[in-house]
């Protein structure tokens, strides 16, 4: 599957946004306040965003929950329904742009859109491309028992199981190795 730079960038932002959500009641929210949202916007170099407020924070958290639903959807039809709602609510307005040193690419958010609509439009369209290509199953959650982080499996054979093979994957492999050694030692 060919993924353009702007689609990949939007996917990365969606994944990072979904992963700001607390995994349980004891975890901290990665978007705990407006300053955290400002940092998220700055870190991800999200363009055309004005002064952020509590309203923006609340709206982005709602969008985050909807994106999370796409990663949890059981099939392409369910994912398509969620993506259609996201994109329609954002008032999608496709336009070509070549800002900040990037070559021509498409923005789907309307000029002057809120940060939530910006994320919903661009992120929703990036996810839509995966559903259209028949690749919805690449939108996954980590299979480690104590981790539910989202990721996009871009491996050739769709075999990636963990959000990060160096942490979650390695930890499980080491645990399995130790269990085998312990069993062999009897």
mmCIF file with all atom_site columns, C-alpha atoms in Angstrom, residues 16-17 23 26 39 44-45 53 57 66 81 85 101 105-106 113 120 148 150 153 159 186:
data_model
loop_
_atom_site.group_PDB
_atom_site.id
_atom_site.type_symbol
_atom_site.label_atom_id
_atom_site.label_alt_id
_atom_site.label_comp_id
_atom_site.label_asym_id
_atom_site.label_entity_id
_atom_site.label_seq_id
_atom_site.pdbx_PDB_ins_code
_atom_site.Cartn_x
_atom_site.Cartn_y
_atom_site.Cartn_z
_atom_site.occupancy
_atom_site.B_iso_or_equiv
_atom_site.pdbx_formal_charge
_atom_site.auth_seq_id
_atom_site.auth_comp_id
_atom_site.auth_asym_id
_atom_site.auth_atom_id
_atom_site.pdbx_PDB_model_num
ATOM 1  C CA . UNK A 1 16  ? -0.236  9.514   19.179 1.00 0.00 ? 16  UNK A CA 1
ATOM 2  C CA . UNK A 1 17  ? -3.536  11.210  20.008 1.00 0.00 ? 17  UNK A CA 1
ATOM 3  C CA . UNK A 1 23  ? -5.439  3.100   29.811 1.00 0.00 ? 23  UNK A CA 1
ATOM 4  C CA . UNK A 1 26  ? -4.913  5.058   37.668 1.00 0.00 ? 26  UNK A CA 1
ATOM 5  C CA . UNK A 1 39  ? 2.442   20.817  23.575 1.00 0.00 ? 39  UNK A CA 1
ATOM 6  C CA . UNK A 1 44  ? 3.310   17.324  15.979 1.00 0.00 ? 44  UNK A CA 1
ATOM 7  C CA . UNK A 1 45  ? 3.765   20.593  14.065 1.00 0.00 ? 45  UNK A CA 1
ATOM 8  C CA . UNK A 1 53  ? -8.911  26.866  25.046 1.00 0.00 ? 53  UNK A CA 1
ATOM 9  C CA . UNK A 1 57  ? -9.338  20.475  24.884 1.00 0.00 ? 57  UNK A CA 1
ATOM 10 C CA . UNK A 1 66  ? -13.902 8.473   18.318 1.00 0.00 ? 66  UNK A CA 1
ATOM 11 C CA . UNK A 1 81  ? -19.343 4.353   9.801  1.00 0.00 ? 81  UNK A CA 1
ATOM 12 C CA . UNK A 1 85  ? -19.246 10.547  11.147 1.00 0.00 ? 85  UNK A CA 1
ATOM 13 C CA . UNK A 1 101 ? 8.668   23.351  3.165  1.00 0.00 ? 101 UNK A CA 1
ATOM 14 C CA . UNK A 1 105 ? -0.395  17.815  -0.403 1.00 0.00 ? 105 UNK A CA 1
ATOM 15 C CA . UNK A 1 106 ? -4.069  17.828  0.535  1.00 0.00 ? 106 UNK A CA 1
ATOM 16 C CA . UNK A 1 113 ? -11.205 25.138  11.517 1.00 0.00 ? 113 UNK A CA 1
ATOM 17 C CA . UNK A 1 120 ? -10.954 14.837  12.636 1.00 0.00 ? 120 UNK A CA 1
ATOM 18 C CA . UNK A 1 148 ? -3.519  -1.421  24.764 1.00 0.00 ? 148 UNK A CA 1
ATOM 19 C CA . UNK A 1 150 ? -2.761  1.873   19.266 1.00 0.00 ? 150 UNK A CA 1
ATOM 20 C CA . UNK A 1 153 ? 0.913   -2.190  11.269 1.00 0.00 ? 153 UNK A CA 1
ATOM 21 C CA . UNK A 1 159 ? 2.398   -9.533  11.293 1.00 0.00 ? 159 UNK A CA 1
ATOM 22 C CA . UNK A 1 186 ? 11.433  -28.517 37.004 1.00 0.00 ? 186 UNK A CA 1
#
